[in-house]
CSV table of C-alpha atoms in Angstrom, one decimal:
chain,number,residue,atom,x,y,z
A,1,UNK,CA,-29.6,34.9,6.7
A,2,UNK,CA,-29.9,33.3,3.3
A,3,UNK,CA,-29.1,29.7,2.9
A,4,UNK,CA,-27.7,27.4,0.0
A,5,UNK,CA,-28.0,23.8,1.0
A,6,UNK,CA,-26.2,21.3,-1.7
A,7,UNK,CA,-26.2,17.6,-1.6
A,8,UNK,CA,-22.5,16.3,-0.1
A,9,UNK,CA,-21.5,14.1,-2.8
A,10,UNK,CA,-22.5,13.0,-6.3
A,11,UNK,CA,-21.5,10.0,-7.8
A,12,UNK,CA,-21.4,9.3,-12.0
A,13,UNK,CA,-19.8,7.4,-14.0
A,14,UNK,CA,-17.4,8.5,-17.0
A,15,UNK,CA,-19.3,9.7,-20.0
A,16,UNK,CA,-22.6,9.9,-18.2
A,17,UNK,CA,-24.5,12.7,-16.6
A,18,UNK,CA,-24.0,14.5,-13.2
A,19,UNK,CA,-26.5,17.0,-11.5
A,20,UNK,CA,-25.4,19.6,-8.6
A,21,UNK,CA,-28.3,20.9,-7.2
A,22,UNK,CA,-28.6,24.1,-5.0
A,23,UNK,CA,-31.6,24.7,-2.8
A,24,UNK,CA,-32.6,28.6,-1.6
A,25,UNK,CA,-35.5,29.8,-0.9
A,26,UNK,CA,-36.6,31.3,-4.0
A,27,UNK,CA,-33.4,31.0,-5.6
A,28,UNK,CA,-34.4,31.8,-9.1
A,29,UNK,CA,-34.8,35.1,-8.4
A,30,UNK,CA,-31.1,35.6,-7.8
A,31,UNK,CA,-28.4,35.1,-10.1
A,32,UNK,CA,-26.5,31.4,-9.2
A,33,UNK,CA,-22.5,31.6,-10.1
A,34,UNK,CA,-20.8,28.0,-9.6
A,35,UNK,CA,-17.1,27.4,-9.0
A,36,UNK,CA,-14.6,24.1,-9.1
A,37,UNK,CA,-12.1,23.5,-6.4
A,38,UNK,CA,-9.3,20.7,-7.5
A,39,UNK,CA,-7.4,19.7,-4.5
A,40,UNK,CA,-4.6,22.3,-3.1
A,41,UNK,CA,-6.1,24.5,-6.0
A,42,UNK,CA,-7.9,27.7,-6.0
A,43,UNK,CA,-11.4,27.8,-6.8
A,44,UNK,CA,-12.7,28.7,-10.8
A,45,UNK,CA,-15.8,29.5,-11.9
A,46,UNK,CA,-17.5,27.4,-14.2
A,47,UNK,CA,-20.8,29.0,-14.6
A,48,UNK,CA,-22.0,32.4,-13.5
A,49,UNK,CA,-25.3,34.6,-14.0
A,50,UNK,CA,-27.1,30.6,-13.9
A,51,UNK,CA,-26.0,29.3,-16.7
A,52,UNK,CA,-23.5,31.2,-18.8
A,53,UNK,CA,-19.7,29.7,-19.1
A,54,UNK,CA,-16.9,31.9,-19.1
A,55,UNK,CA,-14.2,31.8,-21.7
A,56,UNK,CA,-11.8,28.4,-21.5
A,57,UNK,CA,-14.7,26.3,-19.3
A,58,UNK,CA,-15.9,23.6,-22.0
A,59,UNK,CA,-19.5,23.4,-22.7
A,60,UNK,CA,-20.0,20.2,-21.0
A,61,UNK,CA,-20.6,22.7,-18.3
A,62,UNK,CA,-24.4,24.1,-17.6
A,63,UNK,CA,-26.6,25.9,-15.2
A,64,UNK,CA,-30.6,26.3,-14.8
A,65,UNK,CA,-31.9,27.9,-12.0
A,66,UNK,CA,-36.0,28.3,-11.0
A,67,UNK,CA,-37.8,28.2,-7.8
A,68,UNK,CA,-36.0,27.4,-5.4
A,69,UNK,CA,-33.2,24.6,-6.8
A,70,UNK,CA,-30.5,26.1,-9.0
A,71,UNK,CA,-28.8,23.0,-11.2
A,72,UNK,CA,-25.2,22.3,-12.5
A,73,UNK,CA,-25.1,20.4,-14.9
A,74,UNK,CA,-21.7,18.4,-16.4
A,75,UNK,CA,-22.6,16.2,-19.2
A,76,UNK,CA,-19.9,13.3,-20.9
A,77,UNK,CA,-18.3,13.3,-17.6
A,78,UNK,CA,-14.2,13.0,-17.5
A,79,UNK,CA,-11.9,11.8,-14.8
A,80,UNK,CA,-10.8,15.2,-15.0
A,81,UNK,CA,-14.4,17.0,-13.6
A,82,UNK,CA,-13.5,15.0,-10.0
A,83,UNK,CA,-13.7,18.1,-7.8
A,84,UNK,CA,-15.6,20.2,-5.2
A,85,UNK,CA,-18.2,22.5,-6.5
A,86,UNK,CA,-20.1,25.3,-4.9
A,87,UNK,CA,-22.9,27.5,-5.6
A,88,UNK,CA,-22.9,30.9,-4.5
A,89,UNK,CA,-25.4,34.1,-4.6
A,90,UNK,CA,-25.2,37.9,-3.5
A,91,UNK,CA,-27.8,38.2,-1.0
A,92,UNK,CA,-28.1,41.8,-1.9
A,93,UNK,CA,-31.1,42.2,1.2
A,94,UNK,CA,-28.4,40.9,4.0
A,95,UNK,CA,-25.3,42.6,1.9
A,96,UNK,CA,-24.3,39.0,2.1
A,97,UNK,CA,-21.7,36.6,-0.4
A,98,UNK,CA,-23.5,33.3,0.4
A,99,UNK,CA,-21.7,30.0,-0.4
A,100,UNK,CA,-23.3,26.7,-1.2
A,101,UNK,CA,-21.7,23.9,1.4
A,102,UNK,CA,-20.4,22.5,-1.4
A,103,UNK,CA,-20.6,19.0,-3.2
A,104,UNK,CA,-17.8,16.2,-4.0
A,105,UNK,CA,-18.1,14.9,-7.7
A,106,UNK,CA,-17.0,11.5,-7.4
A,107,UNK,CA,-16.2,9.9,-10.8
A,108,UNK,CA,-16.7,6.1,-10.6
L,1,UNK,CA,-2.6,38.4,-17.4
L,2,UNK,CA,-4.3,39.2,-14.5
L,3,UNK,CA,-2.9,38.2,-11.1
L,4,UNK,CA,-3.2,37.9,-7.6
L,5,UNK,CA,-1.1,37.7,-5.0
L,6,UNK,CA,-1.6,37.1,-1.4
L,7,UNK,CA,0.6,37.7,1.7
L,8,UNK,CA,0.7,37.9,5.6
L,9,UNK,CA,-0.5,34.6,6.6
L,10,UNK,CA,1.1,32.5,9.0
L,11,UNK,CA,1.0,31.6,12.8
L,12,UNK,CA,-0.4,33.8,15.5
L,13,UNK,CA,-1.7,33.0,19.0
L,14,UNK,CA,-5.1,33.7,20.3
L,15,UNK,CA,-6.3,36.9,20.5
L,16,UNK,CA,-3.4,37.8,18.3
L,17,UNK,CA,-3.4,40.8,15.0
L,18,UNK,CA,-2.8,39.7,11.3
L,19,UNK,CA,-2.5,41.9,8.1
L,20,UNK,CA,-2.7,40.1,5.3
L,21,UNK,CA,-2.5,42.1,2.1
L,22,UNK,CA,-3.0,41.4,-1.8
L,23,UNK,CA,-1.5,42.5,-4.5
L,24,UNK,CA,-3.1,42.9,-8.1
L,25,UNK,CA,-2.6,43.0,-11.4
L,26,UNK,CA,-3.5,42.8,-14.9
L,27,UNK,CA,-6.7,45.1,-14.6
L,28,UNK,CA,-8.0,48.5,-14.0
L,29,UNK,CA,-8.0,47.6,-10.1
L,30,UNK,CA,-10.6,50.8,-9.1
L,31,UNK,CA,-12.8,49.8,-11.4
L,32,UNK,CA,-13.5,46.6,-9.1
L,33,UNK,CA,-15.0,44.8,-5.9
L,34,UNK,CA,-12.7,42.9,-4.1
L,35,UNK,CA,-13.3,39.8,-1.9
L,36,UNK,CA,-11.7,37.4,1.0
L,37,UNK,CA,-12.9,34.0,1.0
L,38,UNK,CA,-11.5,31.5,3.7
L,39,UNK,CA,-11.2,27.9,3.8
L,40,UNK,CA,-11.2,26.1,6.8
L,41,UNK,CA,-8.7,22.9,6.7
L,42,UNK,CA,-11.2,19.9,5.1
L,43,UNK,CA,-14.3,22.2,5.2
L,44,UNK,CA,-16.3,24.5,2.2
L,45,UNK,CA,-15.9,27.8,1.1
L,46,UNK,CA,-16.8,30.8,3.5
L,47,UNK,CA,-17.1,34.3,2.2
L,48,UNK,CA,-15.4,36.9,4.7
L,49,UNK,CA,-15.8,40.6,3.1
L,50,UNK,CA,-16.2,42.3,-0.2
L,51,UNK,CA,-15.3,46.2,-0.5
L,52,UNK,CA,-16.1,48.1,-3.4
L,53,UNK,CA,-13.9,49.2,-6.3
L,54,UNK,CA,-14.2,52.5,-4.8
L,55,UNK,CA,-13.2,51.6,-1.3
L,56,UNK,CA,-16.8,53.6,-0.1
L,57,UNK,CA,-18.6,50.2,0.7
L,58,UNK,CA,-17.9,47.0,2.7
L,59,UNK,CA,-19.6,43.9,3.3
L,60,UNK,CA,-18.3,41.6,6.3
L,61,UNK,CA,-19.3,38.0,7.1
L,62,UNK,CA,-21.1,38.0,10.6
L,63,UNK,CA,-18.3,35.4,12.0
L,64,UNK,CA,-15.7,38.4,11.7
L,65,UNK,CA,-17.8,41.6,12.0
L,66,UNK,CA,-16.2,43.9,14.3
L,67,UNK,CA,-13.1,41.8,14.2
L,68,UNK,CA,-11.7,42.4,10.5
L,69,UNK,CA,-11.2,45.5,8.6
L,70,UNK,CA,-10.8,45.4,4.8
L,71,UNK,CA,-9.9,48.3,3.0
L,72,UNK,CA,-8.1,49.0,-0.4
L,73,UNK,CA,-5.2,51.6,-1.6
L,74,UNK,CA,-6.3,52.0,-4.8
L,75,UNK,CA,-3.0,53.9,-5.7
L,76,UNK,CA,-0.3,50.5,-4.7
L,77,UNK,CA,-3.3,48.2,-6.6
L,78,UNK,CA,-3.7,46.2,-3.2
L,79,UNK,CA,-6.6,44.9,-1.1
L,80,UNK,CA,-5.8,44.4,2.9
L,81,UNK,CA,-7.8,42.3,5.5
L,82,UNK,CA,-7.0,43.5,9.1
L,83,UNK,CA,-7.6,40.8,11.3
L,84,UNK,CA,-8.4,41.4,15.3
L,85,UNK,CA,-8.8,39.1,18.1
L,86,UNK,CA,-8.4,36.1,16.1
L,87,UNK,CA,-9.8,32.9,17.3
L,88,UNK,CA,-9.2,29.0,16.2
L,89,UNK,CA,-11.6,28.9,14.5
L,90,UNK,CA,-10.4,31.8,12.3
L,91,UNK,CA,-7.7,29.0,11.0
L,92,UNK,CA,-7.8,28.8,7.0
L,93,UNK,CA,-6.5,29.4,3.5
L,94,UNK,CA,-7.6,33.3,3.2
L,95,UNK,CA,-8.3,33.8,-1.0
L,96,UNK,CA,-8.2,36.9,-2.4
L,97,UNK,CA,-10.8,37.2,-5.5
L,98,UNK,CA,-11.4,39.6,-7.9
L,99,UNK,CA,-15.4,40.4,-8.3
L,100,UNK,CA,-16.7,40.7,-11.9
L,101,UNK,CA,-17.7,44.3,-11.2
L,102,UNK,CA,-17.8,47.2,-8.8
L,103,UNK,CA,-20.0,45.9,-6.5
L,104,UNK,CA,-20.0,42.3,-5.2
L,105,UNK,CA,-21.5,39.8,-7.4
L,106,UNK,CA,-19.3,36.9,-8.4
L,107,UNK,CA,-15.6,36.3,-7.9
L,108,UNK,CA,-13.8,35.8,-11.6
L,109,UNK,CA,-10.1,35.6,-10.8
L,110,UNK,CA,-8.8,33.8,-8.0
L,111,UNK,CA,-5.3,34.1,-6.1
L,112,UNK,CA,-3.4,30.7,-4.8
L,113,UNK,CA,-4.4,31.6,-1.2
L,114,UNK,CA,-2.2,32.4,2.1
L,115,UNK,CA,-2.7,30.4,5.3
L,116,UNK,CA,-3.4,31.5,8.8
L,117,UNK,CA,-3.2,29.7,11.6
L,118,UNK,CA,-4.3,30.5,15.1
L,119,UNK,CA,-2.9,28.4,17.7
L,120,UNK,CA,-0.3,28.8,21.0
């Protein structure tokens, strides 16, 4: 079965730059959709189809995806970004949702 | 406003039956895939089963394969997950998500969650 592997914490401080990788094998040939879990909250997508934003989600929020690592991107960081994020793909060869372990964004 | 609304959860022994059910609104409900996505207490997302907005297609984790049953009533707007032979390990938040079109892709709307808890 496909597998999403994400790193279990990233660290930044406010106002600088944090990366969320996703690693798949050959990942850029799927489409990557990213979500942000607050504590006791429901998830929310923040980027789907690899890098577009849905309506409301600032554009401090960004996605690349090639080869095999898919990227979030939150530039000018906020207290407010401190979350869980997760990638996740439709494995359409498995008929499979396939979540990303997820990654804490710690801000410093 | 769309809206999602989860019910059933709660606490059920080993081996026990659960039905939780989810109730929609705000959208042409037919026109779309719907989703379960569990959350074990401290752990990550885990995708559990997708049907299609036409009820003809669904998609189960292999974890509950066999043990769940999701299905749809297309008529009352509501998604179910019938849930079998539940284990400890089946213990989580259960989400109900709405998926961008008919066929899973990505999960757009989410609802607050219902917890289930397996345990004697």
């Amino acid at each position: 079965s496909y597998v999403l592997t994400q790193p279990p914490s990233v660290s930044v401080a406010p106002g600088q730059t944090a990366r969320i990788t996703c690693g798949g094998n050959n990942i850029g040939s799927k489409s990557v959709h990213w979500y942000q879990q607050k504590p006791g909250q429901a998830p929310v997508v923040v980027v789907y189809d690899d890098s577009d934003r849905p309506s409301g989600i600032p554009e401090r929020f960004s996605g690349s995806n090639s080869g095999n690592t898919a990227t979030l991107t939150i530039s000018r960081v906020e207290a407010g970004d401190e979350a869980d994020y997760y990638c996740q793909v439709w494995d359409s060869s498995g008929g499979h949702v396939v979540f990303g372990g997820g990654t804490k964004v710690i801000v410093l | 406003e769309v809206q999602l609304l989860e019910s059933g959860g709660g606490l059920v022994q080993p081996g026990g039956s659960l039905r939780l059910s989810c109730a929609a609104s705000g959208f042409t409900f037919s026109s779309y895939a719907m989703s379960w996505v569990r959350q074990a207490p401290g752990k990550g997302l885990e995708w559990v089963s997708t049907i299609t907005g036409s009820g003809d297609t669904t998609y189960y984790a292999d974890s509950v394969k066999g043990r769940f049953t999701i299905s749809r009533d297309n008529s009352k707007n509501t998604v179910y997950l019938q849930m079998n032979s539940l284990r400890a390990e089946d213990t989580a938040v259960y989400y109900c998500a709405k998926d961008d079109n008919g066929s899973p892709y990505y999960m757009d709307v989410w609802g607050r969650g219902t917890t289930v808890t397996v345990s004697s």
